[in-house]
Coordinates of C-alpha atoms in Angstrom, one line a residue:
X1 CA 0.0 0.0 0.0
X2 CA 1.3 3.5 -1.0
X3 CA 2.0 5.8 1.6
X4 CA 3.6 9.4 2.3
X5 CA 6.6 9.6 4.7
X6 CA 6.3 13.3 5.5
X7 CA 2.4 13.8 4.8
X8 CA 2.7 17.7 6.2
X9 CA 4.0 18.6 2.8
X10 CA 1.1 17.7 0.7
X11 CA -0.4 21.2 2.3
X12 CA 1.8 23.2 -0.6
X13 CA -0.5 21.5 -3.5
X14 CA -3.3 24.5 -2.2
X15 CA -0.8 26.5 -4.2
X16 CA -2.2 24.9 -7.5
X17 CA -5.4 26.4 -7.5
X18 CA -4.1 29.5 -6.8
X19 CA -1.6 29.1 -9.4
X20 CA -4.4 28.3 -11.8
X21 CA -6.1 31.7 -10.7
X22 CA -2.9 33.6 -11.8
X23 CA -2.5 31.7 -15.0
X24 CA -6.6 32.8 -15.5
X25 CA -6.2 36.3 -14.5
X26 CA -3.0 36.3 -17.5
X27 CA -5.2 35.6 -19.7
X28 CA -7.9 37.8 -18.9
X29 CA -5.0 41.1 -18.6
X30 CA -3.8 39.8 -22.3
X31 CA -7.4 39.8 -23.9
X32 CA -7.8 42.8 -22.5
X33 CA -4.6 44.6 -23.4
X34 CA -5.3 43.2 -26.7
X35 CA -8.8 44.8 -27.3
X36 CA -7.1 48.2 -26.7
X37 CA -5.2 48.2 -29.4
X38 CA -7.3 48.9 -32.0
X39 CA -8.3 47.2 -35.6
X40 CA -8.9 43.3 -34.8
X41 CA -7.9 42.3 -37.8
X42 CA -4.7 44.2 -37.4
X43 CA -4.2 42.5 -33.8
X44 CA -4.4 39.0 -35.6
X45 CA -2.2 40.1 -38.4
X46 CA 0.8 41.0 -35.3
X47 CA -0.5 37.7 -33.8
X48 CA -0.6 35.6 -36.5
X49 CA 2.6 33.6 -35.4
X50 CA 1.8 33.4 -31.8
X51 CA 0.4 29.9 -30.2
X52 CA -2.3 30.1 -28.1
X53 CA -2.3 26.2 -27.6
X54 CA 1.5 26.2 -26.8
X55 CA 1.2 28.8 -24.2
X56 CA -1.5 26.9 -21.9
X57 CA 0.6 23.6 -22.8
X58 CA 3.6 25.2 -21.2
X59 CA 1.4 26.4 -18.2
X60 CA 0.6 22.9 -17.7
X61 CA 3.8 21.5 -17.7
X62 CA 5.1 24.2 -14.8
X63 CA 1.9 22.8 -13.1
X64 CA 2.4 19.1 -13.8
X65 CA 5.5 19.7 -12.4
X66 CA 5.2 21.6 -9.2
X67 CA 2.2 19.0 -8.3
X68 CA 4.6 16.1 -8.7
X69 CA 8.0 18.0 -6.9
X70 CA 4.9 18.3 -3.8
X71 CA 4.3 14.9 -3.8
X72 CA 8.1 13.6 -4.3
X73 CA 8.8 16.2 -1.1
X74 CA 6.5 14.1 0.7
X75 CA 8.2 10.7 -0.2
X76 CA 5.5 8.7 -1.5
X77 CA 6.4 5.0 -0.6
X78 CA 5.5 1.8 -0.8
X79 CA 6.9 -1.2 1.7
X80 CA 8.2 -3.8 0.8
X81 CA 9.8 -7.0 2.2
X82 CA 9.0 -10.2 4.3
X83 CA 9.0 -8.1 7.4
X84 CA 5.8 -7.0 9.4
X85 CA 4.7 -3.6 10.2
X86 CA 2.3 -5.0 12.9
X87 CA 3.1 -7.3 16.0
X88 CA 2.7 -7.4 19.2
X89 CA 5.3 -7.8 21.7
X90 CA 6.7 -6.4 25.2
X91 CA 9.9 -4.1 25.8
X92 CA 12.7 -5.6 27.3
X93 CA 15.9 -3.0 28.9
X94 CA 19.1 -5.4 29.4
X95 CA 21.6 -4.4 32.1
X96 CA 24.8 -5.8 32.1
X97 CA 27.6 -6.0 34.6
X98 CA 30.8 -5.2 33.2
X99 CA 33.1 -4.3 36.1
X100 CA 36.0 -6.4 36.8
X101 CA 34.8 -8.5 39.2
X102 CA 33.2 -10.5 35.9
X103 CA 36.6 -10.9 34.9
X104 CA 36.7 -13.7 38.1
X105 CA 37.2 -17.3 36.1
X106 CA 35.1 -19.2 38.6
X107 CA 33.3 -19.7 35.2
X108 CA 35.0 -20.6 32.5
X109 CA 36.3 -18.9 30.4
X110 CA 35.0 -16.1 32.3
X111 CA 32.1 -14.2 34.3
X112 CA 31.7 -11.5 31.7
X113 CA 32.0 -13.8 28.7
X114 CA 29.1 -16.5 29.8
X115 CA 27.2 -13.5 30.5
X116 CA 27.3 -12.2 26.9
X117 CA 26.5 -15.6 25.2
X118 CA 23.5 -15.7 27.4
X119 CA 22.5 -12.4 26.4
X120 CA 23.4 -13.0 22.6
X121 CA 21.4 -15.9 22.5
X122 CA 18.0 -14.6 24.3
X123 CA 18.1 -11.7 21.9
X124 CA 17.7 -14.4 19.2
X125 CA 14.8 -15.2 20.7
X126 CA 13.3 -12.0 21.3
X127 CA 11.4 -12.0 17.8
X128 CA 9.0 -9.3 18.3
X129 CA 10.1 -7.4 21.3
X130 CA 11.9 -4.5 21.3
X131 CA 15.1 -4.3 23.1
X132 CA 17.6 -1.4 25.4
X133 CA 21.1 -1.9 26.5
X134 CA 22.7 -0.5 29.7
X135 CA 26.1 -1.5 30.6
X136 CA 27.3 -0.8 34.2
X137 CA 30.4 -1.3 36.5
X138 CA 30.8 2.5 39.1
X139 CA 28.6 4.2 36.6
X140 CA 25.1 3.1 34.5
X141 CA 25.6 4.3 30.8
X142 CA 22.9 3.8 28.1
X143 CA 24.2 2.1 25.2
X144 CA 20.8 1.2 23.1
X145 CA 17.7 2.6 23.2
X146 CA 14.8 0.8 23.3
X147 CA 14.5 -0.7 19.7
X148 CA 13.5 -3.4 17.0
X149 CA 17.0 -4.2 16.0
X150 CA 18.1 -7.1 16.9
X151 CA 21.1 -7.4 14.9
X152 CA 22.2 -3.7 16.7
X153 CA 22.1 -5.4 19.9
X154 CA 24.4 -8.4 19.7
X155 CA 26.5 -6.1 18.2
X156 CA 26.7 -3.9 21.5
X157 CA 26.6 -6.9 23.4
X158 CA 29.8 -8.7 21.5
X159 CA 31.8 -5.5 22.2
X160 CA 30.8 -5.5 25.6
X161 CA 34.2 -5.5 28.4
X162 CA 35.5 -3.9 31.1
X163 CA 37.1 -1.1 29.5
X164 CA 33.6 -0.1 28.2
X165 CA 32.7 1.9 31.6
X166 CA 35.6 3.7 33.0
X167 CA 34.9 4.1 36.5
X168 CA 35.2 0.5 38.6
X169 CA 33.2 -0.2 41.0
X170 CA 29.0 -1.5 41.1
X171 CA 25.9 0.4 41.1
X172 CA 23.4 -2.2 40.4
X173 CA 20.6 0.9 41.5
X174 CA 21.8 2.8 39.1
X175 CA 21.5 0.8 36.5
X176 CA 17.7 -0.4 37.1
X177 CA 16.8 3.6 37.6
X178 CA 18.5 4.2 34.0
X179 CA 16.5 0.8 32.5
X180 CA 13.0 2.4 34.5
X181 CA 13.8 6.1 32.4
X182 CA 14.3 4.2 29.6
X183 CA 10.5 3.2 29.3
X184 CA 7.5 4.4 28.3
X185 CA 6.4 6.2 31.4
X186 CA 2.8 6.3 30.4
X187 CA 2.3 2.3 30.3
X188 CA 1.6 0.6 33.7
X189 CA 2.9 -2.8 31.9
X190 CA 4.5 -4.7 28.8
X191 CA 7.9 -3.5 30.8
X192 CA 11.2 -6.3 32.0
X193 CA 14.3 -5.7 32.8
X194 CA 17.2 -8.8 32.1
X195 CA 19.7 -7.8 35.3
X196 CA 23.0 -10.2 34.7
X197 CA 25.7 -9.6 37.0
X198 CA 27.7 -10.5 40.0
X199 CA 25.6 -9.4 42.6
X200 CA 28.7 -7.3 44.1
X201 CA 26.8 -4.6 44.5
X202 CA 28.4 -0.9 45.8
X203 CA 25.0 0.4 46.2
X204 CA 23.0 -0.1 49.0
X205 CA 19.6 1.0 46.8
X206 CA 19.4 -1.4 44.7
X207 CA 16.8 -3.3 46.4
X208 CA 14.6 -0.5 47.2
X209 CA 14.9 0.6 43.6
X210 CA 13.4 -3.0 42.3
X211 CA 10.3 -2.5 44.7
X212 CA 9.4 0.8 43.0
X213 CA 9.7 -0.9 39.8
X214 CA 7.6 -3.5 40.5
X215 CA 4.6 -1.1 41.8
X216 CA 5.1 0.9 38.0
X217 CA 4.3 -2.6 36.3
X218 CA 8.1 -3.5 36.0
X219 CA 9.2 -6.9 36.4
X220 CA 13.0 -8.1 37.3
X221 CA 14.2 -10.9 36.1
X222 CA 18.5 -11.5 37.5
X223 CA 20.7 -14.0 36.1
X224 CA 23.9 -14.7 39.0
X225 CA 27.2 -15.0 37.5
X226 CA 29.5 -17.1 39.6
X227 CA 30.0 -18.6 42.9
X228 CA 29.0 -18.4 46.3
X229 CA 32.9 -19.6 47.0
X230 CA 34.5 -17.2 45.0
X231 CA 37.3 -16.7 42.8
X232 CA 40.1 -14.5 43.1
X233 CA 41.0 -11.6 40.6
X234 CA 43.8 -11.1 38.5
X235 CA 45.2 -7.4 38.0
X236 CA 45.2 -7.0 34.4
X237 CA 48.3 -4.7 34.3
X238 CA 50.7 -6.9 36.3
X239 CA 49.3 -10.2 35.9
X240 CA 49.5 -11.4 39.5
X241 CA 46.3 -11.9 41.9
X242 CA 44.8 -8.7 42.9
X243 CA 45.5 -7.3 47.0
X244 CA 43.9 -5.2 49.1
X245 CA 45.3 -2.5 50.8
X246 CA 46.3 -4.6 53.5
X247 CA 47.8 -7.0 50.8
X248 CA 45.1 -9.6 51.7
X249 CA 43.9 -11.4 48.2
X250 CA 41.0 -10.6 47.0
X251 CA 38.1 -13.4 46.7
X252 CA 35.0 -11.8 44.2
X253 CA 31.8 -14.0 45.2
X254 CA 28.5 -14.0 43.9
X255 CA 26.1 -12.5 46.0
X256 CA 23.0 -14.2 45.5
X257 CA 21.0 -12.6 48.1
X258 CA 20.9 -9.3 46.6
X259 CA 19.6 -10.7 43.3
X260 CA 17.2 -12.6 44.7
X261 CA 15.8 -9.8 46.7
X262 CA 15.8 -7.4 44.0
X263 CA 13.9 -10.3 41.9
X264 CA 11.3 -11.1 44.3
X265 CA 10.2 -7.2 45.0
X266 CA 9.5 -6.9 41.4
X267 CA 7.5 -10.1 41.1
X268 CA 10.3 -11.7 38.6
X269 CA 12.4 -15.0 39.4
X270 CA 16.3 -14.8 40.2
X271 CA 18.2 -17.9 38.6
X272 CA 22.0 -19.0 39.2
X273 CA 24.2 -19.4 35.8
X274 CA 24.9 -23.3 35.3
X275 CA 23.6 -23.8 31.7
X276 CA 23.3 -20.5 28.9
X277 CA 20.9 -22.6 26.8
X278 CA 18.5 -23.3 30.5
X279 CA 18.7 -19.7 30.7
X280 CA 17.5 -18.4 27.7
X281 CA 14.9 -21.0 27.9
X282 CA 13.5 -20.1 31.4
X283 CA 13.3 -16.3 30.5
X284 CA 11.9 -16.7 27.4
X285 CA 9.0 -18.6 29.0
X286 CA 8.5 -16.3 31.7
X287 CA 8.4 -13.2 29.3
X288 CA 5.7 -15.3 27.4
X289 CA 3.4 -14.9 30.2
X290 CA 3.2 -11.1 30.0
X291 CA 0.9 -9.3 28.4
X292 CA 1.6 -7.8 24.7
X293 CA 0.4 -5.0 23.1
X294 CA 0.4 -4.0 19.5
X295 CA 2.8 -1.9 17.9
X296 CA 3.8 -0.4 14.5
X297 CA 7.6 -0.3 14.5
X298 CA 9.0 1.1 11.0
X299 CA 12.2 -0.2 11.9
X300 CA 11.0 -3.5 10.3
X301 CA 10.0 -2.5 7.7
X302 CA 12.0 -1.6 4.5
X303 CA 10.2 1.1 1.7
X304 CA 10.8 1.3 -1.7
X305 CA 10.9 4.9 -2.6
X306 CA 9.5 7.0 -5.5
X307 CA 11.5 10.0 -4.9
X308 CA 13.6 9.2 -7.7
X309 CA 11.0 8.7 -10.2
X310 CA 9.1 11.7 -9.2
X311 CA 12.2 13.9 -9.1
X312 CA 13.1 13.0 -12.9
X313 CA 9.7 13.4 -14.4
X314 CA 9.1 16.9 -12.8
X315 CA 12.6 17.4 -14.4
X316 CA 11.4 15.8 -17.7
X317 CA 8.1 18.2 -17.4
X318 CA 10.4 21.1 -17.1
X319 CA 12.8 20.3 -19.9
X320 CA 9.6 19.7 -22.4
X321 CA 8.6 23.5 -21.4
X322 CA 11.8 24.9 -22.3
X323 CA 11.2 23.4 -26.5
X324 CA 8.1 24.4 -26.4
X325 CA 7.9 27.7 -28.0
X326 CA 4.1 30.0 -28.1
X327 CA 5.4 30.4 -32.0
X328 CA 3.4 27.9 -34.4
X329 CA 5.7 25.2 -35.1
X330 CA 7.8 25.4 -38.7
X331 CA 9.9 23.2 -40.2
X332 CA 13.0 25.2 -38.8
X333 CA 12.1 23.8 -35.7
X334 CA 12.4 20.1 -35.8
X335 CA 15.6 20.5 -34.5
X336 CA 14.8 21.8 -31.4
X337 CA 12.1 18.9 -31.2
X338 CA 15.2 16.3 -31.7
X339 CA 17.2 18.3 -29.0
X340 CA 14.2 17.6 -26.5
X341 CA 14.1 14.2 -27.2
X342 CA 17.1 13.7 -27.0
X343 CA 17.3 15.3 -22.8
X344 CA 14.4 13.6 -22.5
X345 CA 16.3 10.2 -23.1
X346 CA 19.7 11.5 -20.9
X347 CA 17.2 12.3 -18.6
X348 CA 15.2 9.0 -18.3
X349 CA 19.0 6.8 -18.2
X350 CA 19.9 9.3 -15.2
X351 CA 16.9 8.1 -13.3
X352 CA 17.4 4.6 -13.9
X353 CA 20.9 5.0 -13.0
X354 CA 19.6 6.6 -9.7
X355 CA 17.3 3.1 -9.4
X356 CA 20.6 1.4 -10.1
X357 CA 22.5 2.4 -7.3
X358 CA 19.5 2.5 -5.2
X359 CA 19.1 -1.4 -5.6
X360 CA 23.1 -2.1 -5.4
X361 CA 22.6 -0.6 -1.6
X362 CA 19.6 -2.5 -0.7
X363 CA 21.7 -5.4 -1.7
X364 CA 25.0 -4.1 0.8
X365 CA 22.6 -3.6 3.7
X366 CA 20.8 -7.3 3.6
X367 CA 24.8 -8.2 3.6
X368 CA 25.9 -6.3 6.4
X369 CA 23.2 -7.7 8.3
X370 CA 23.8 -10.8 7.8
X371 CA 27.6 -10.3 8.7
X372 CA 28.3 -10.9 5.3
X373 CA 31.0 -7.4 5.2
X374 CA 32.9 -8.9 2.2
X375 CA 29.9 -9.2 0.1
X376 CA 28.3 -5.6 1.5
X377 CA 31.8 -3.9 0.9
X378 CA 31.8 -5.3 -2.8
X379 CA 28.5 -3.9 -3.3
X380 CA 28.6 -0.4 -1.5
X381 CA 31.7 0.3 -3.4
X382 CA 29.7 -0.8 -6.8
X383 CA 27.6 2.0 -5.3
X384 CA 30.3 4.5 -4.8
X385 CA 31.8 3.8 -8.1
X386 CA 28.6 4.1 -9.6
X387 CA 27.8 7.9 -8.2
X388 CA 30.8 9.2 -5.6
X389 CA 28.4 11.5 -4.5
X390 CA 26.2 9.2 -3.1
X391 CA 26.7 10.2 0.7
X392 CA 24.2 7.2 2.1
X393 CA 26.5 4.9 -0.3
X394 CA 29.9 6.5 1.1
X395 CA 28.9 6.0 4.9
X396 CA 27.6 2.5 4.7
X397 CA 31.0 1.7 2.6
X398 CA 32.5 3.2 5.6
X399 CA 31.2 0.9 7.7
X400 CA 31.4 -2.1 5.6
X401 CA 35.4 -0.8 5.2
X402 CA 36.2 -1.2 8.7
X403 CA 34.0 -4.3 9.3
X404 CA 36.4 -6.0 6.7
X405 CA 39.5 -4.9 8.2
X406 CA 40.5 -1.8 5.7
X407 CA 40.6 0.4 8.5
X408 CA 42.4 3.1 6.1
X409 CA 40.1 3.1 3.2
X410 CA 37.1 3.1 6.1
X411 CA 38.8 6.7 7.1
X412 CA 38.7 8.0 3.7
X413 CA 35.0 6.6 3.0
X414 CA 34.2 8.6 6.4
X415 CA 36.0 11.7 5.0
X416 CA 34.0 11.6 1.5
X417 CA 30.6 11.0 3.3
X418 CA 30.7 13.8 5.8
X419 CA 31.4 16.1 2.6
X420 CA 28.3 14.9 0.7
X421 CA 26.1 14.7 4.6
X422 CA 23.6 17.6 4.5
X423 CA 22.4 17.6 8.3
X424 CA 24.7 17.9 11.0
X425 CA 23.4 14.5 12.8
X426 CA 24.3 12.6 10.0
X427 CA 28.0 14.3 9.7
X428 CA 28.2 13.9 13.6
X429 CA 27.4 10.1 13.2
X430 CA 30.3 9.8 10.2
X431 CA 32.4 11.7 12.4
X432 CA 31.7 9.2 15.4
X433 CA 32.3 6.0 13.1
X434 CA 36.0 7.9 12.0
X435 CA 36.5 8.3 15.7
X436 CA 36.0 4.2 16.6
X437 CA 38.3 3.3 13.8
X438 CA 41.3 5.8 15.2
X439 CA 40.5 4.9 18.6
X440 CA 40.7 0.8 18.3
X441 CA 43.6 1.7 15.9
X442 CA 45.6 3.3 19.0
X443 CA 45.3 6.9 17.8
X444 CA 43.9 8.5 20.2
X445 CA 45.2 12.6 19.6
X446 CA 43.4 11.7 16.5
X447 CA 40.1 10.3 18.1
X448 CA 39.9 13.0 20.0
X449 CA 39.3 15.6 17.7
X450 CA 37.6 14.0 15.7
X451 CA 34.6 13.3 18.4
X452 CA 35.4 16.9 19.3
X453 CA 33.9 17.6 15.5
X454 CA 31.0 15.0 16.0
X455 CA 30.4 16.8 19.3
X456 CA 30.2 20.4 18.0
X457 CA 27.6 19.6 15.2
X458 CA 25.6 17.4 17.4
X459 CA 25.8 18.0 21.5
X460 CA 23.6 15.1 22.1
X461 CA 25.8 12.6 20.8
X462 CA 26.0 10.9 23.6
X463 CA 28.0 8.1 22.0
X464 CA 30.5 10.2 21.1
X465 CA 30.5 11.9 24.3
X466 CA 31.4 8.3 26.4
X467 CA 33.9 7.5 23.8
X468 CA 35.6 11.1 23.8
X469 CA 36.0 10.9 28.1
X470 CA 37.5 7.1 27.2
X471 CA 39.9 8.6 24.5
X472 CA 41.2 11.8 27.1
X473 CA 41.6 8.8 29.5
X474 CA 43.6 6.5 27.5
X475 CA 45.7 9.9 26.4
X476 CA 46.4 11.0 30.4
X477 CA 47.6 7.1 30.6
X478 CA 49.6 7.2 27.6
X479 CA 50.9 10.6 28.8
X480 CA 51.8 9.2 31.9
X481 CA 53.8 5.8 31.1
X482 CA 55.9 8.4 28.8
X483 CA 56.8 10.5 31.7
X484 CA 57.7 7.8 33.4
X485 CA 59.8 6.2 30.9
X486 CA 61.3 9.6 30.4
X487 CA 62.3 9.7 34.0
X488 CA 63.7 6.6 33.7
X489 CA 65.6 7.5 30.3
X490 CA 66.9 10.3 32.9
X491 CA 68.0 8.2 35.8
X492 CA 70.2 6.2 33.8
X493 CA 72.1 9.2 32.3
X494 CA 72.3 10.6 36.1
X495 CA 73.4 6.8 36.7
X496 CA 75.9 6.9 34.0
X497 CA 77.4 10.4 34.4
X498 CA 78.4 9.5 37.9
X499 CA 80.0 6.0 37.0
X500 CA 81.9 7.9 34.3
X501 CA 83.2 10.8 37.1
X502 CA 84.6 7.9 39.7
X503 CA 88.5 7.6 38.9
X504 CA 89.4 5.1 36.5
X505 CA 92.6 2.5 37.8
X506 CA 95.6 4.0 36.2
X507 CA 97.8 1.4 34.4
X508 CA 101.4 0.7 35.9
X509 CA 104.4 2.5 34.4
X510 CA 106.9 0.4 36.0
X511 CA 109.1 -2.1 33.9
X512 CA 109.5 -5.4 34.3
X513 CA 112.9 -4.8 35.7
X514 CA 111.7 -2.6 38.3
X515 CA 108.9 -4.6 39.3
X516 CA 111.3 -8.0 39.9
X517 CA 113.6 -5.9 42.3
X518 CA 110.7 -4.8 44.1
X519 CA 109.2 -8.2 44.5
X520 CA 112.8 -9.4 46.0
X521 CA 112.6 -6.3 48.2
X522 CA 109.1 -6.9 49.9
X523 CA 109.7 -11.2 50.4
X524 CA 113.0 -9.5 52.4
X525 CA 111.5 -7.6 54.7
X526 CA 108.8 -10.1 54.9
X527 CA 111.5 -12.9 55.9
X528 CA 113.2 -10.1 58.9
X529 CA 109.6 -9.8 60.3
X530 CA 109.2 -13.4 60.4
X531 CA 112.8 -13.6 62.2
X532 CA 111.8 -11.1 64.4
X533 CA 108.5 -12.8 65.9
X534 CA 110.6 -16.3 66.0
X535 CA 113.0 -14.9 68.5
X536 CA 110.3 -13.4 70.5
X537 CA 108.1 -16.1 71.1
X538 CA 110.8 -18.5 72.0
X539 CA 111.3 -16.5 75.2
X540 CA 107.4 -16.0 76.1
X541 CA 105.4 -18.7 78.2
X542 CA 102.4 -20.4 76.8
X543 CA 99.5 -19.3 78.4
X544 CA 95.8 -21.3 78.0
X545 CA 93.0 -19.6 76.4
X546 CA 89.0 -18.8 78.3
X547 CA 86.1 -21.6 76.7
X548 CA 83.3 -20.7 78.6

């Protein structure tokens, strides 16, 4: 079924009418201006060559034309695709623990890493719910709003860690007040929350939190990651178990009490980790006991838009008003007639060319969600090649780019697209994309500015804003291990200069001559001595020495 994407637009075809009126009122001021001059027959005579017919043609064309630039402006559409428009379905806000505490291997291979293939696979089965993402470890940070795509949210998910939240540490309240502002405050119900953490919690409102929660309609459901035994940690930066300040070990241990509590007061079910696929199973069937409601999520839906089309034939109606001339036609103007024919062909390859490209990145964006990124990368840059102005085709090569591994040529696709970008969202969102590459490719002055430019077009980039305070960071750190190597660089000059000031053993001058004679000289004396303490203990009297 046709439909309008930006239905407010259709208001401007009042204009025609009025238009019409003008074109009516130019008719009336020529009659009249023509009556005025004098002998009719004369006025035909001066007319003779003038086309009445061709005049109101070209009026119409101008008409034809504005009427379909309207309707273009409002994007008529049509969708298409397997996909439903309608479903009903519940929304689900997933808070994950990623402090370092998951990093505890009293699940193998760790904490953090169970927790994410849990969380991969439920989403699988979330078919028609939408879902949110809030990582936590010392501070909540939203990292996906509340939304139909699925393939979006394993990807968040998979590049999940530790590093991800700055600030160590765990605020389970926080988290759950971030996933309760995340919802639609006006329904009462069709809300959950998927808590999967530790339980080692730095916040003593956690619990309180949950109770709220589950008077507004919002039920808890926690997974516990580890044991009640513990683990201990290792520090990631020297590689032996982690100390407290008193140099005690430190055991992380799940705290299953806490979960449970904040389950129960929110009328949801607390279960320990021993099986991802139990898991997934046990949620799922919960979260098929709650009430659905209907929604219309466009997200699902793909359109197949006559923009082009319209565009090319308002074009086409304009080009056929310029060869029309008011003269009657003569045979001196068939030429003209060819030249319109021929634009009118240019014209209609330009707009299948337009089609062209239009289908070439349909065909990229079923890759890339697939995780096909060889196959969408082939056919973006088709795309690209095709029309290098085509800014939607030079940001998704972008990303395709750097999904392959071509970090470099990602940049440059970034560069390209933020040239052709007309609203400052869109360049701030190529500007963000430029800013991951640099940063996972360690260039982090780089990064910096770069979200600095995403930032400055759009303030509420909040993705751009997390990843900038990482980047300054990782720069202070960077900054810091320098200085310290440079002190150390120093110390060892310092180290050096005063092993090169201590005097150095000068080498004998003596010959070998002289150094025989005074050999023979010291045994000598040595042999008197030896004389002399002979003679003097011969007339002493032993004497016995003390034991005790």
């Amino acid at each position: 079924m046709l439909q309008f994407q930006h239905i407010q637009y259709l208001i401007l075809l009042a204009l025609i009418p009025a238009l019409i009126g003008l074109f009516i009122y130019a008719l009336y001021k020529k009659r009249k201006i023509v009556s005025r001059l004098g002998d009719k027959d004369l006025v035909k005579l001066l007319t003779a060559s003038h086309s009445s017919a061709a005049y109101l043609k070209k009026f119409l064309l101008i008409l034809l034309a504005f009427g379909i630039l309207i309707i273009g402006l409002a994007n008529l559409r049509k969708p298409i695709g397997l996909q439903k428009v309608s479903r009903t379905g519940i929304d689900i806000m997933i808070a994950l623990d990623v402090s370092k505490s998951m990093l505890a291997q009293d699940i193998k291979p760790t904490r953090l890493d169970r927790a994410k293939q849990v969380l991969s696979k439920l989403v699988d089965k979330l078919e028609n719910d939408r879902v949110g993402i809030i990582i936590f470890a010392g501070k909540a940070y939203l990292q996906m709003p509340l939304t139909a795509d699925h393939s979006s949210a394993k990807m968040y998910i998979n590049s999940a860690s530790t590093e991800s939240v700055p600030t160590q540490g765990t605020v389970i309240g926080d988290a759950l007040r971030m996933c309760a502002a995340s919802f639609n405050a006006e329904e009462e119900k069709y809300k959950a929350i998927v808590l999967i953490s530790d339980g080692e919690d730095h916040d003593e409102g956690a619990v309180k939190a949950a109770s709220n929660m589950g008077q507004d309609g919002i039920v808890i459901y926690t997974v516990g990651m580890g044991s009640v035994q513990g683990s201990p940690l290792v520090d990631e930066t020297t590689n032996q178990l982690k100390t407290d300040k008193d140099g005690n070990t430190v055991i992380s241990k799940l705290n299953e009490d806490e979960l449970r509590a904040i389950a129960e007061r929110s009328n949801g079910k607390y279960q320990l980790f021993q099986s991802a696929d139990d898991i997934v199973h046990n949620i799922t069937s919960e979260l098929a006991q709650m009430d659905e409601r209907a929604v219309t999520d466009d997200s699902l839906v793909n359109y197949k838009s006559y923009f082009g089309w319209l565009l090319g034939a308002a074009l086409l109606f304009l080009v056929m008003e310029i060869f029309i001339s008011e003269k009657k036609i003569r045979k001196n103007t068939n030429m003209k007639m060819r030249t319109g024919l021929t634009t009118f062909f240019i014209l209609m390859s330009f707009i299948a060319s337009a089609q062209d490209e239009e289908k070439i990145i349909k065909e990229g964006n079923d890759a890339y969600k697939k995780d096909e990124f060889a196959k969408a990368t082939d056919s973006y840059g088709k795309a690209v090649q095709k029309n290098p102005d085509n800014a939607i085709g030079q940001f998704n090569y972008g990303n395709a780019l750097y999904r392959s591994g071509k970090k470099d040529d990602a940049i440059n696709s970034y560069d390209n697209s933020v040239k052709l970008l007309k609203k400052p969202e869109e360049k701030s969102n190529a500007y963000y994309n430029k800013g991951v590459v640099l940063q996972n490719d360690k260039k982090i002055p780089e990064c910096i500015e770069v979200y600095k430019k995403a930032l400055i077009l759009d303030p509420a980039n909040e993705d751009a804003r997390q990843n900038l305070q990482k980047a300054l960071q990782q720069q202070k750190q960077e900054q810091q291990q320098k200085q310290q190597q440079d002190q150390n660089k120093e110390k060892k000059k310092d180290q050096k200069k005063e092993q090169d000031k201590q005097p150095k053993p000068q080498q004998s001058k003596l010959t070998k001559q002289d150094a025989a004679e005074k050999l023979k000289a010291l045994m000598q004396q040595e042999k008197n001595l030896q004389d002399k303490l002979h003679k003097v203990n011969a007339g002493s009297v032993s004497k016995p020495e003390k034991d005790w």
